mmCIF file of C-alpha atoms in Angstrom:
data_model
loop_
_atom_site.group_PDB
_atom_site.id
_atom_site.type_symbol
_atom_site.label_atom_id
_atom_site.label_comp_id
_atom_site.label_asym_id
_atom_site.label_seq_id
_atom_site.Cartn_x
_atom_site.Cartn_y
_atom_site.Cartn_z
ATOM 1 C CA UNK A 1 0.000 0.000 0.000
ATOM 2 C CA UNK A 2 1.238 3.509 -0.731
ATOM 3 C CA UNK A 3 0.479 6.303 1.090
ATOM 4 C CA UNK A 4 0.890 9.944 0.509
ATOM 5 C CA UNK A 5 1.588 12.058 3.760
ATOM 6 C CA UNK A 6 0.604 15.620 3.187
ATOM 7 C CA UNK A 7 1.426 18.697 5.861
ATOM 8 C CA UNK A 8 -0.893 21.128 5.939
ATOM 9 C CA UNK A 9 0.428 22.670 9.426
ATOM 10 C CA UNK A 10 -1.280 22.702 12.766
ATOM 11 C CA UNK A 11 0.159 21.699 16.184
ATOM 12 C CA UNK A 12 0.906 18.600 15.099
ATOM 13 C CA UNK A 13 3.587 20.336 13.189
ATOM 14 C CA UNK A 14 4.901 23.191 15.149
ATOM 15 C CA UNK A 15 8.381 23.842 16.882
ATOM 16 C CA UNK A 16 10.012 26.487 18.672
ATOM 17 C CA UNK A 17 9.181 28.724 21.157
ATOM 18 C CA UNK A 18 6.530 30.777 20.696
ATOM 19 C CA UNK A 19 5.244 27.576 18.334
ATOM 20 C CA UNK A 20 5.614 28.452 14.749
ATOM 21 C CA UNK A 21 4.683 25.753 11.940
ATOM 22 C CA UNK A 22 7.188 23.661 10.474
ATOM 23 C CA UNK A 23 7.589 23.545 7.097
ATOM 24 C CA UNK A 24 6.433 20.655 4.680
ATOM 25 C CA UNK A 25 9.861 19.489 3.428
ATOM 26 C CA UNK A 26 11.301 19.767 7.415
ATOM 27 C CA UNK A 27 8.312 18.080 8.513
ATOM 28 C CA UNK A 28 8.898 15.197 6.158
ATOM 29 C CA UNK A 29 12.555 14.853 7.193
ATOM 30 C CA UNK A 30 11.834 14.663 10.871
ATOM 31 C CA UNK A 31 9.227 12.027 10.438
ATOM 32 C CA UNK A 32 11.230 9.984 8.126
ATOM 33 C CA UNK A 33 14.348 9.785 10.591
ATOM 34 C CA UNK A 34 12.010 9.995 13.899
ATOM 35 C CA UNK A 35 8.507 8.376 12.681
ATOM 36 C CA UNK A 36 8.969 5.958 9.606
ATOM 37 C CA UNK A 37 10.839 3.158 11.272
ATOM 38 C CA UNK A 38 8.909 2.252 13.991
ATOM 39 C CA UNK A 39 5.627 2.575 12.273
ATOM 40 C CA UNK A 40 7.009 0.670 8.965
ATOM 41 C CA UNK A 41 8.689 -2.225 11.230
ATOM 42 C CA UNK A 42 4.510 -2.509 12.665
ATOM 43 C CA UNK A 43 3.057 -2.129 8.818
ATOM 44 C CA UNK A 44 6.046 -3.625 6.324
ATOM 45 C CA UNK A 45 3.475 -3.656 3.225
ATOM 46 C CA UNK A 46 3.194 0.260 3.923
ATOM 47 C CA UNK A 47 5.052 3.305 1.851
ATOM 48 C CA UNK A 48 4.836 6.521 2.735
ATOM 49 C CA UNK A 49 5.613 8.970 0.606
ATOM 50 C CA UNK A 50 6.027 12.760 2.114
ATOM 51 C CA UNK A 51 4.408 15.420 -0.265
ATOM 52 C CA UNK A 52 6.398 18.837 -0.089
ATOM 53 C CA UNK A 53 4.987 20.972 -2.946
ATOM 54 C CA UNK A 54 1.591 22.504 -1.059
ATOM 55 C CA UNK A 55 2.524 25.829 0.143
ATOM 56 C CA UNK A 56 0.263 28.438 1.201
ATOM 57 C CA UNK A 57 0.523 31.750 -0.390
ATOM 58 C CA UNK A 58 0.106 33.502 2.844
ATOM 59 C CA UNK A 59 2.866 31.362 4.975
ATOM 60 C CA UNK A 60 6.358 32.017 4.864
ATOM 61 C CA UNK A 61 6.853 28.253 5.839
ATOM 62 C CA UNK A 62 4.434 26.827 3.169
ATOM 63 C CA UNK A 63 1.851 25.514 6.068
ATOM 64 C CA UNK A 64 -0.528 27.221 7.761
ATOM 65 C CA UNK A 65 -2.438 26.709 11.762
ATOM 66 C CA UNK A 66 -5.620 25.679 10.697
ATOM 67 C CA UNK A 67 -7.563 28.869 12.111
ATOM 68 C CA UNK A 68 -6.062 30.886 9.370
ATOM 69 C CA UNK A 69 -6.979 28.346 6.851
ATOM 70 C CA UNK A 70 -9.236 30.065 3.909
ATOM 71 C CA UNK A 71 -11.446 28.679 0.694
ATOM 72 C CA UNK A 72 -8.547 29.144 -1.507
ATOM 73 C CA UNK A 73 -6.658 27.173 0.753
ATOM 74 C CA UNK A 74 -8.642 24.443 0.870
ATOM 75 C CA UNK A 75 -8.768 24.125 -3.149
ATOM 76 C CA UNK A 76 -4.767 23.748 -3.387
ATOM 77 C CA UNK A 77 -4.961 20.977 -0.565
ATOM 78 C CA UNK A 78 -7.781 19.190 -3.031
ATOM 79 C CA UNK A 79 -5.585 20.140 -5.781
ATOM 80 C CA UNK A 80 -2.743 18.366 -4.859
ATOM 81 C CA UNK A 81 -4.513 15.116 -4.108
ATOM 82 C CA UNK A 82 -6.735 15.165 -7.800
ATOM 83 C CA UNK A 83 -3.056 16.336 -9.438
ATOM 84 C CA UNK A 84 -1.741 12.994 -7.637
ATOM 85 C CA UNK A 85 -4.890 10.592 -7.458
ATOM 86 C CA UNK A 86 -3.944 7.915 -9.549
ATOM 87 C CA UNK A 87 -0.281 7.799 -7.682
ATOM 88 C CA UNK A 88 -1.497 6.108 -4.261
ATOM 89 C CA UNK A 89 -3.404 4.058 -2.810
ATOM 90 C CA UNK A 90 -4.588 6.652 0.456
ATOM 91 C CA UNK A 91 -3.899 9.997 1.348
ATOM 92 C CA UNK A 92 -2.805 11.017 5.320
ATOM 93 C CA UNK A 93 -3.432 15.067 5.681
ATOM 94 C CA UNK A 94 -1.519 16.125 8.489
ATOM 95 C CA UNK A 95 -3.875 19.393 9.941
ATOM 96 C CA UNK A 96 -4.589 21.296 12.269
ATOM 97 C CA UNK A 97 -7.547 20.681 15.167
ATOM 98 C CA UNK A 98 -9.742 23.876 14.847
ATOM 99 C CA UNK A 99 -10.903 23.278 11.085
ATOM 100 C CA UNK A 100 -9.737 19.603 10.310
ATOM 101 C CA UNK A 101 -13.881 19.526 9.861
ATOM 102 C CA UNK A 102 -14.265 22.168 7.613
ATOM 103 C CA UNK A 103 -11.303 20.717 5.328
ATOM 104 C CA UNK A 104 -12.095 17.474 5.162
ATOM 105 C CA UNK A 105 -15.571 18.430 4.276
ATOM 106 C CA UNK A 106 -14.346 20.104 1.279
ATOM 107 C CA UNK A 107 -12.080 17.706 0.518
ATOM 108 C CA UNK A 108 -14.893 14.935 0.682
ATOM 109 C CA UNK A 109 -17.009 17.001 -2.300
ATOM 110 C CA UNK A 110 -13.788 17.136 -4.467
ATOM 111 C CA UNK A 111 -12.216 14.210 -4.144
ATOM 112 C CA UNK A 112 -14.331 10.775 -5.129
ATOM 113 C CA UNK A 113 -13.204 7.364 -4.905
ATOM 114 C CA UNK A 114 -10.220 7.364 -2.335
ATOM 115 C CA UNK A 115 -9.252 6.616 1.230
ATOM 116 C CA UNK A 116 -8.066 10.196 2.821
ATOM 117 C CA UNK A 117 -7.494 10.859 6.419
ATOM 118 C CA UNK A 118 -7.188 13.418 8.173
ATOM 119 C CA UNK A 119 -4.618 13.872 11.569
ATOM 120 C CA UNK A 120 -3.691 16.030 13.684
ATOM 121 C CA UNK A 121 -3.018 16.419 17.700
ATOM 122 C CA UNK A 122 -3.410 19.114 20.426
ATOM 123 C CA UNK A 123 0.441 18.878 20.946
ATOM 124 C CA UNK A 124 3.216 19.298 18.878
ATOM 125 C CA UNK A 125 4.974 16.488 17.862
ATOM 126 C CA UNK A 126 8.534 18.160 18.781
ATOM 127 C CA UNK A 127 7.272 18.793 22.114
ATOM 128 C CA UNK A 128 5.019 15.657 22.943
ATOM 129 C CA UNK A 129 5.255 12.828 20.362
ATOM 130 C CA UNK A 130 2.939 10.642 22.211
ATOM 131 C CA UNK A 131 -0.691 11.790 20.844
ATOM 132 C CA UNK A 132 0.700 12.608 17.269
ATOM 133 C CA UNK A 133 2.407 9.239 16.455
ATOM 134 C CA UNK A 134 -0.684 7.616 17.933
ATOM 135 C CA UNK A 135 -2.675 9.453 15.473
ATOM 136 C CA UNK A 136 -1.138 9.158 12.561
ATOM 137 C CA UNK A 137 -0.519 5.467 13.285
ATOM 138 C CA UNK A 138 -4.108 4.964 14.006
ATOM 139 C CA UNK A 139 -4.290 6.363 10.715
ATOM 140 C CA UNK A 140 -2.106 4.334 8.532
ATOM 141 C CA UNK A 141 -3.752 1.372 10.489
ATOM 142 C CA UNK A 142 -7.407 2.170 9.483
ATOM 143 C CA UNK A 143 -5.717 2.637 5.932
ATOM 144 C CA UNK A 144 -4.532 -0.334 5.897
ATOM 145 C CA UNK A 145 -7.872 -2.398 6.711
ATOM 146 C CA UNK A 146 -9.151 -1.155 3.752
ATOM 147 C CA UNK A 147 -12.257 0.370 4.845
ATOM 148 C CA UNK A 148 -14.824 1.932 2.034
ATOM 149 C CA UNK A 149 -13.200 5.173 -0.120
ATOM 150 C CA UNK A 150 -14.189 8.465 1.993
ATOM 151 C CA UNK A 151 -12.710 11.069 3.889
ATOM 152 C CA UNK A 152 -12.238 10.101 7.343
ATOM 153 C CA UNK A 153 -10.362 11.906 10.452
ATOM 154 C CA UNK A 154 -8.025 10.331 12.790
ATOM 155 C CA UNK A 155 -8.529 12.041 16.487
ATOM 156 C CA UNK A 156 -8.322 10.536 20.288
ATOM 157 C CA UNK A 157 -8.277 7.022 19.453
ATOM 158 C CA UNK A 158 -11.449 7.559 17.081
ATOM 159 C CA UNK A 159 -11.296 6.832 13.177
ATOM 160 C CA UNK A 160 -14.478 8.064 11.607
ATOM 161 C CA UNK A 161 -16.128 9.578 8.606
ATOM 162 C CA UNK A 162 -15.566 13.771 8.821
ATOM 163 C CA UNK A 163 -19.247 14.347 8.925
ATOM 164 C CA UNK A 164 -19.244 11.542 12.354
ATOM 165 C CA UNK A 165 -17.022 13.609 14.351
ATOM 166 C CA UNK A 166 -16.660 16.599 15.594
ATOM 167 C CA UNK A 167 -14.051 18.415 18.135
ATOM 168 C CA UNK A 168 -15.633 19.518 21.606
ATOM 169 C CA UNK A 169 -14.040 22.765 21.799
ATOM 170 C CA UNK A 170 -14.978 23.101 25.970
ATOM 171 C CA UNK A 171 -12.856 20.489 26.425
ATOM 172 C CA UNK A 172 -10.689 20.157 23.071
ATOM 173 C CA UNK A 173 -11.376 16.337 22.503
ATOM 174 C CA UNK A 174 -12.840 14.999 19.097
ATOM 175 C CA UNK A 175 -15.935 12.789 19.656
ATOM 176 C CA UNK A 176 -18.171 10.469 17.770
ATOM 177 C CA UNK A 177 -21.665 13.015 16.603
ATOM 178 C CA UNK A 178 -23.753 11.129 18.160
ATOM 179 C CA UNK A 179 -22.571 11.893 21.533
ATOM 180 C CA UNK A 180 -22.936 15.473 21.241
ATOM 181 C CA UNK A 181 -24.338 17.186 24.011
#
């Protein structure tokens, strides 16, 4: 199975102090020497193949926190995937918490017939690597099962379709819809 990895920015991204998002082509070298072995020695069928060439016209690293995330924005992150569609088998957007929804929704009327994921965490992987490589290897997991083409997001030990979650912002946890209060 091959698997593209695409950084949009978020927290699941960020370094330094004040946090500032990494950029896509650091990003992808930090997972590759930090990430990639452990999770390929658990999934040996898997590649994953970092995308670098989304940049946001508005970010001086390319990737943007997902608050600041417009329309137009959204587009080049669908325009990426249709420009690559027929190269993998599953896409992985790396994103931010705040408007993973509203991006995946997007994504889900533009792109037909594929597995994409969305992922992100409420701590930066430099800082606390825990919750992100969870994530993202829940991810790869669920792409790996095979499940039905749709866009899906990957939050708090939860893998469902975008329009089945939704992030409790008075506590800052994703949860399935139907438990919405």
């Amino acid at each position: 199975m091959h698997l593209a990895i695409l950084n949009t920015g978020g927290t699941i991204s960020c370094i330094g102090q004040p946090l500032a998002p990494m950029g896509a082509a650091a990003f992808a070298q930090a997972s590759m020497a930090q990430l990639n072995p452990a999770l390929l020695a658990q999934h040996p069928d898997v590649q994953l193949s970092y995308l670098t060439e989304l940049a946001f016209p508005d970010s001086a690293s390319g990737t943007l926190d997902s608050t600041n995330l417009q329309p137009r924005d959204w587009c080049l992150i669908a325009e990426v995937i249709l420009r690559h569609y027929t190269d993998y088998d599953g896409w992985v957007i790396l994103h931010g918490t705040d408007t993973m929804d509203k991006s995946a929704a997007v994504i889900a009327k533009n792109v037909k017939d594929k597995k994409v994921i969305f992922v992100g965490s409420m701590k930066p992987y430099s800082i606390e690597k825990d919750e992100a490589i969870f994530n993202f290897a829940c991810a790869v997991g669920f792409l790996r099962s095979n499940p039905v083409n749709g866009v899906y997001i990957s939050m708090h030990s939860l893998v469902l379709p975008h329009d089945k979650i939704y992030k409790d912002r008075n506590i800052g946890v994703f949860k399935p819809l139907n438990n919405r209060s």
